[in-house]
mmCIF file of C-alpha atoms in Angstrom:
data_model
loop_
_atom_site.group_PDB
_atom_site.id
_atom_site.type_symbol
_atom_site.label_atom_id
_atom_site.label_comp_id
_atom_site.label_asym_id
_atom_site.label_seq_id
_atom_site.Cartn_x
_atom_site.Cartn_y
_atom_site.Cartn_z
ATOM 1 C CA GLU A 84 14.222 12.265 -1.857
ATOM 2 C CA VAL A 85 12.956 9.302 -0.097
ATOM 3 C CA GLN A 86 13.944 6.353 -2.550
ATOM 4 C CA LEU A 87 12.593 2.614 -1.502
ATOM 5 C CA VAL A 88 14.517 0.042 -4.212
ATOM 6 C CA GLU A 89 13.713 -3.376 -4.600
ATOM 7 C CA SER A 90 16.263 -6.172 -5.079
ATOM 8 C CA GLY A 91 15.385 -9.714 -5.838
ATOM 9 C CA GLY A 92 13.012 -10.656 -7.700
ATOM 10 C CA GLY A 93 13.339 -13.988 -10.027
ATOM 11 C CA LEU A 94 11.552 -16.580 -11.292
ATOM 12 C CA VAL A 95 11.562 -20.109 -8.418
ATOM 13 C CA GLN A 96 9.666 -22.472 -8.378
ATOM 14 C CA PRO A 97 6.434 -23.610 -6.263
ATOM 15 C CA GLY A 98 7.956 -24.719 -2.862
ATOM 16 C CA GLY A 99 10.970 -22.879 -3.289
ATOM 17 C CA SER A 100 12.578 -19.921 -1.575
ATOM 18 C CA LEU A 101 13.229 -16.355 -2.538
ATOM 19 C CA LYS A 102 14.633 -12.864 0.017
ATOM 20 C CA LEU A 103 13.733 -9.575 -1.300
ATOM 21 C CA SER A 104 15.884 -6.891 -0.464
ATOM 22 C CA CYS A 105 14.272 -3.602 0.286
ATOM 23 C CA ALA A 106 17.217 -0.264 -0.542
ATOM 24 C CA ALA A 107 15.855 2.873 1.596
ATOM 25 C CA SER A 108 16.997 6.602 1.761
ATOM 26 C CA GLY A 109 16.232 10.029 2.420
ATOM 27 C CA PHE A 110 14.486 8.861 5.035
ATOM 28 C CA THR A 111 15.093 8.648 9.156
ATOM 29 C CA PHE A 112 14.836 4.285 8.531
ATOM 30 C CA SER A 113 15.223 3.290 11.962
ATOM 31 C CA GLY A 114 12.488 5.304 12.731
ATOM 32 C CA SER A 115 10.339 4.041 10.404
ATOM 33 C CA ALA A 116 8.122 1.183 10.162
ATOM 34 C CA MET A 117 8.589 -0.826 7.200
ATOM 35 C CA HIS A 118 5.962 -2.812 4.762
ATOM 36 C CA TRP A 119 5.598 -4.815 1.896
ATOM 37 C CA VAL A 120 2.572 -4.821 -0.528
ATOM 38 C CA ARG A 121 2.033 -7.139 -3.498
ATOM 39 C CA GLN A 122 -0.139 -6.494 -6.254
ATOM 40 C CA ALA A 123 -0.697 -10.067 -9.130
ATOM 41 C CA SER A 124 -1.174 -9.092 -12.261
ATOM 42 C CA GLY A 125 -4.363 -7.485 -12.759
ATOM 43 C CA LYS A 126 -5.316 -7.065 -9.185
ATOM 44 C CA GLY A 127 -5.637 -5.031 -6.430
ATOM 45 C CA LEU A 128 -3.139 -4.328 -3.694
ATOM 46 C CA GLU A 129 -2.586 -6.903 -0.566
ATOM 47 C CA TRP A 130 -0.855 -6.359 1.892
ATOM 48 C CA VAL A 131 1.851 -8.909 3.153
ATOM 49 C CA GLY A 132 2.931 -7.463 6.586
ATOM 50 C CA ARG A 133 4.979 -5.099 8.145
ATOM 51 C CA MET A 134 7.666 -4.467 10.424
ATOM 52 C CA ARG A 135 8.262 -1.708 13.471
ATOM 53 C CA ASN A 136 10.722 0.055 14.568
ATOM 54 C CA LYS A 137 13.622 -0.303 17.705
ATOM 55 C CA ALA A 138 11.803 1.440 19.934
ATOM 56 C CA ASN A 139 8.588 -1.026 18.917
ATOM 57 C CA TYR A 140 10.521 -4.064 19.921
ATOM 58 C CA TYR A 141 10.758 -4.680 16.252
ATOM 59 C CA ALA A 142 7.290 -6.058 16.454
ATOM 60 C CA THR A 143 6.172 -7.910 13.502
ATOM 61 C CA VAL A 144 2.466 -8.534 11.248
ATOM 62 C CA TYR A 145 1.516 -10.320 8.881
ATOM 63 C CA ALA A 146 -1.688 -11.094 6.545
ATOM 64 C CA ALA A 147 -3.242 -14.605 7.210
ATOM 65 C CA SER A 148 -2.238 -15.907 3.202
ATOM 66 C CA VAL A 149 1.466 -16.094 4.687
ATOM 67 C CA LYS A 150 1.485 -15.838 7.852
ATOM 68 C CA GLY A 151 4.615 -19.032 8.795
ATOM 69 C CA ARG A 152 6.068 -18.629 5.293
ATOM 70 C CA PHE A 153 7.071 -15.045 5.162
ATOM 71 C CA THR A 154 9.080 -13.510 7.405
ATOM 72 C CA ILE A 155 10.590 -9.355 6.869
ATOM 73 C CA SER A 156 13.472 -8.121 8.559
ATOM 74 C CA ARG A 157 15.926 -5.187 8.794
ATOM 75 C CA ASP A 158 18.805 -3.845 9.104
ATOM 76 C CA ASP A 159 19.405 -0.727 10.699
ATOM 77 C CA SER A 160 22.529 -0.425 10.113
ATOM 78 C CA LYS A 161 22.411 -0.662 6.056
ATOM 79 C CA ASN A 162 19.362 0.891 6.060
ATOM 80 C CA THR A 163 17.458 -1.662 4.916
ATOM 81 C CA ALA A 164 14.710 -3.757 4.625
ATOM 82 C CA TYR A 165 14.020 -7.032 3.615
ATOM 83 C CA LEU A 166 11.377 -9.909 2.585
ATOM 84 C CA GLN A 167 12.129 -13.970 3.088
ATOM 85 C CA MET A 168 9.477 -16.036 1.311
ATOM 86 C CA ASN A 169 9.595 -19.821 1.828
ATOM 87 C CA SER A 170 7.240 -22.343 0.635
ATOM 88 C CA LEU A 171 5.838 -20.321 -2.128
ATOM 89 C CA LYS A 172 3.135 -20.670 -4.180
ATOM 90 C CA THR A 173 2.187 -20.160 -7.507
ATOM 91 C CA GLU A 174 -0.722 -17.381 -6.187
ATOM 92 C CA ASP A 175 2.400 -15.972 -4.932
ATOM 93 C CA THR A 176 2.945 -14.718 -8.167
ATOM 94 C CA ALA A 177 3.337 -10.790 -7.690
ATOM 95 C CA VAL A 178 5.120 -7.616 -7.711
ATOM 96 C CA TYR A 179 6.116 -7.054 -4.326
ATOM 97 C CA TYR A 180 6.488 -3.462 -3.084
ATOM 98 C CA CYS A 181 7.999 -2.226 0.008
ATOM 99 C CA ALA A 182 6.974 0.943 1.488
ATOM 100 C CA ARG A 183 7.227 2.851 4.397
ATOM 101 C CA SER A 184 5.378 4.552 6.971
ATOM 102 C CA VAL A 185 5.604 6.379 10.452
ATOM 103 C CA GLU A 186 5.059 4.840 13.682
ATOM 104 C CA GLY A 187 1.750 4.785 14.161
ATOM 105 C CA GLY A 188 1.015 5.865 10.862
ATOM 106 C CA ALA A 189 -0.252 5.809 7.388
ATOM 107 C CA ILE A 190 2.018 3.690 4.306
ATOM 108 C CA ASP A 191 3.232 6.974 2.599
ATOM 109 C CA TYR A 192 6.319 6.146 0.066
ATOM 110 C CA TRP A 193 6.637 3.269 -2.180
ATOM 111 C CA GLY A 194 9.201 1.451 -3.997
ATOM 112 C CA GLN A 195 8.767 0.618 -7.884
ATOM 113 C CA GLY A 196 8.392 -2.993 -7.052
ATOM 114 C CA THR A 197 9.955 -6.436 -8.079
ATOM 115 C CA LEU A 198 8.163 -8.968 -10.020
ATOM 116 C CA VAL A 199 8.256 -12.353 -8.519
ATOM 117 C CA THR A 200 7.149 -15.513 -10.270
ATOM 118 C CA VAL A 201 6.174 -18.585 -8.636
ATOM 119 C CA SER A 202 5.787 -21.262 -11.821
ATOM 120 C CA SER A 203 7.705 -25.206 -12.512
ATOM 121 C CA GLN B 274 -9.100 -10.835 5.696
ATOM 122 C CA ALA B 275 -11.258 -9.208 4.711
ATOM 123 C CA GLY B 276 -10.605 -5.951 3.150
ATOM 124 C CA LEU B 277 -12.594 -2.710 2.243
ATOM 125 C CA THR B 278 -15.368 -1.956 -0.577
ATOM 126 C CA GLN B 279 -15.054 0.115 -3.026
ATOM 127 C CA PRO B 280 -16.940 0.326 -6.680
ATOM 128 C CA PRO B 281 -15.174 -1.313 -9.468
ATOM 129 C CA SER B 282 -15.013 1.535 -11.730
ATOM 130 C CA VAL B 283 -16.729 5.130 -12.254
ATOM 131 C CA SER B 284 -16.344 7.371 -15.077
ATOM 132 C CA LYS B 285 -16.454 11.161 -15.476
ATOM 133 C CA GLY B 286 -16.634 14.029 -18.308
ATOM 134 C CA LEU B 287 -12.990 16.450 -18.052
ATOM 135 C CA ARG B 288 -13.576 18.848 -15.378
ATOM 136 C CA GLN B 289 -16.402 17.305 -14.092
ATOM 137 C CA THR B 290 -16.091 15.884 -10.285
ATOM 138 C CA ALA B 291 -16.074 12.238 -9.954
ATOM 139 C CA THR B 292 -16.700 10.830 -5.797
ATOM 140 C CA LEU B 293 -15.201 7.959 -4.641
ATOM 141 C CA THR B 294 -16.060 6.111 -1.869
ATOM 142 C CA CYS B 295 -14.631 2.884 0.323
ATOM 143 C CA THR B 296 -16.670 1.143 2.845
ATOM 144 C CA GLY B 297 -15.421 -0.773 5.955
ATOM 145 C CA ASN B 298 -16.465 -1.048 8.983
ATOM 146 C CA SER B 299 -15.603 0.284 13.188
ATOM 147 C CA ASN B 300 -12.310 -1.407 13.298
ATOM 148 C CA ASN B 301 -10.863 0.171 10.201
ATOM 149 C CA VAL B 302 -12.112 3.171 8.387
ATOM 150 C CA GLY B 303 -14.470 3.910 11.601
ATOM 151 C CA ASN B 304 -11.837 3.675 13.849
ATOM 152 C CA GLN B 305 -8.427 4.613 11.802
ATOM 153 C CA GLY B 306 -9.980 6.183 9.232
ATOM 154 C CA ALA B 307 -8.618 5.385 5.316
ATOM 155 C CA THR B 308 -5.901 6.281 3.465
ATOM 156 C CA TRP B 309 -6.474 7.296 -0.068
ATOM 157 C CA LEU B 310 -3.572 5.826 -2.471
ATOM 158 C CA GLN B 311 -3.553 6.692 -7.056
ATOM 159 C CA GLN B 312 -1.693 3.709 -8.912
ATOM 160 C CA HIS B 313 -1.197 4.672 -13.228
ATOM 161 C CA GLN B 314 -1.170 1.910 -14.993
ATOM 162 C CA GLY B 315 3.121 0.567 -14.727
ATOM 163 C CA HIS B 316 3.803 3.002 -11.683
ATOM 164 C CA PRO B 317 3.727 2.349 -7.475
ATOM 165 C CA PRO B 318 1.204 3.811 -5.819
ATOM 166 C CA LYS B 319 1.364 6.899 -4.699
ATOM 167 C CA LEU B 320 0.019 8.737 -1.604
ATOM 168 C CA LEU B 321 -3.108 11.106 -1.805
ATOM 169 C CA SER B 322 -3.915 11.643 1.762
ATOM 170 C CA TYR B 323 -4.053 9.754 4.446
ATOM 171 C CA ARG B 324 -6.203 9.908 8.552
ATOM 172 C CA ASP B 325 -9.186 10.868 6.878
ATOM 173 C CA ASN B 326 -8.854 15.058 5.255
ATOM 174 C CA ASN B 327 -4.297 15.066 5.254
ATOM 175 C CA ARG B 328 -2.051 15.774 2.010
ATOM 176 C CA PRO B 329 0.550 15.193 1.702
ATOM 177 C CA SER B 330 2.514 18.245 0.336
ATOM 178 C CA GLY B 331 2.451 18.244 -3.510
ATOM 179 C CA ILE B 332 -1.094 17.433 -4.020
ATOM 180 C CA SER B 333 -3.213 19.094 -5.742
ATOM 181 C CA GLU B 334 -6.082 20.800 -3.139
ATOM 182 C CA ARG B 335 -8.443 19.070 -6.397
ATOM 183 C CA PHE B 336 -7.937 15.821 -4.412
ATOM 184 C CA SER B 337 -10.020 15.842 -1.109
ATOM 185 C CA ALA B 338 -11.203 12.937 1.390
ATOM 186 C CA SER B 339 -13.778 12.821 3.759
ATOM 187 C CA ARG B 340 -15.399 10.110 5.847
ATOM 188 C CA SER B 341 -18.819 9.657 7.730
ATOM 189 C CA GLU B 342 -18.557 6.699 9.729
ATOM 190 C CA ASN B 343 -17.540 3.780 8.121
ATOM 191 C CA THR B 344 -17.487 4.649 4.648
ATOM 192 C CA ALA B 345 -14.789 7.264 3.030
ATOM 193 C CA SER B 346 -14.778 9.141 0.419
ATOM 194 C CA LEU B 347 -11.962 10.661 -2.200
ATOM 195 C CA THR B 348 -14.189 13.592 -3.928
ATOM 196 C CA ILE B 349 -11.860 14.582 -6.328
ATOM 197 C CA THR B 350 -12.655 18.455 -8.167
ATOM 198 C CA GLY B 351 -12.257 19.624 -12.493
ATOM 199 C CA LEU B 352 -11.671 15.807 -13.960
ATOM 200 C CA GLN B 353 -8.159 15.919 -15.915
ATOM 201 C CA PRO B 354 -6.762 13.401 -18.221
ATOM 202 C CA GLU B 355 -4.263 12.101 -15.877
ATOM 203 C CA ASP B 356 -6.726 12.048 -13.139
ATOM 204 C CA GLU B 357 -7.575 8.822 -15.152
ATOM 205 C CA ALA B 358 -5.711 5.695 -12.861
ATOM 206 C CA ASP B 359 -6.777 3.037 -10.311
ATOM 207 C CA TYR B 360 -8.058 4.422 -6.994
ATOM 208 C CA TYR B 361 -7.475 2.693 -3.496
ATOM 209 C CA CYS B 362 -8.906 3.627 -0.204
ATOM 210 C CA SER B 363 -7.007 1.161 2.871
ATOM 211 C CA ALA B 364 -7.071 1.484 6.651
ATOM 212 C CA TRP B 365 -5.653 -0.188 9.191
ATOM 213 C CA ASP B 366 -7.732 -3.353 11.075
ATOM 214 C CA SER B 367 -7.628 -2.889 14.972
ATOM 215 C CA SER B 368 -9.657 -6.346 14.878
ATOM 216 C CA LEU B 369 -7.179 -8.177 12.271
ATOM 217 C CA SER B 370 -4.045 -6.155 12.977
ATOM 218 C CA ALA B 371 -3.167 -6.180 9.698
ATOM 219 C CA TRP B 372 -4.028 -3.323 7.060
ATOM 220 C CA VAL B 373 -6.455 -3.631 4.790
ATOM 221 C CA PHE B 374 -7.244 -2.328 1.366
ATOM 222 C CA GLY B 375 -10.089 -1.796 -1.167
ATOM 223 C CA GLY B 376 -10.399 -3.587 -3.978
ATOM 224 C CA GLY B 377 -9.606 -0.824 -6.431
ATOM 225 C CA THR B 378 -11.573 2.094 -8.297
ATOM 226 C CA LYS B 379 -10.836 2.314 -11.737
ATOM 227 C CA LEU B 380 -11.496 6.636 -13.299
ATOM 228 C CA THR B 381 -12.288 6.929 -16.627
ATOM 229 C CA VAL B 382 -11.980 10.229 -17.636
ATOM 230 C CA LEU B 383 -14.105 10.846 -20.793
#
């Protein structure tokens, strides 16, 4: 059974930093691309970014709204993906989902999400 | 970043058929095809179909997808109370190098 379990969410002040983790199991993590998608309360889904697998040089790409502030990384030995969020803004407040896709394919599995609240 | 366009809401009766639409452009829906997701309140999204009309294992045949040029559609037949949810389309946008989502359609089953 595929499982994606996010952790690390919480309350942070504007301008602060937070690092989310996504522990994966039930599939070949090292062969997959890993994504982060967020959803503000009562709003739609917003793609944050993606890291490809080793064969694709761990290439990353980000949404314009987070580029330069957020960084995706992964540790294939731990089957874990990360989202480092810096210079956080109130508009970054959302549930953050970890998700995966096969390379070149659709996002097919999603975690349960972790809530990040940016507020003073 | 530009997203895909979905109607905000659709209402249909029990056992009726609902068709949800998603309009993009030649860089996303028209090029890569669309993915459809279902999201119940308080739950993560669930994949319903990908690359226009491929259903993952375990997804009911009542859900079918199609595409005509830059517009994708999701048809749900024999509507059931459990189909009441938010439905999102998404696609890879080759010009933006980003996944784009529609704003979502809230489906109400009367």
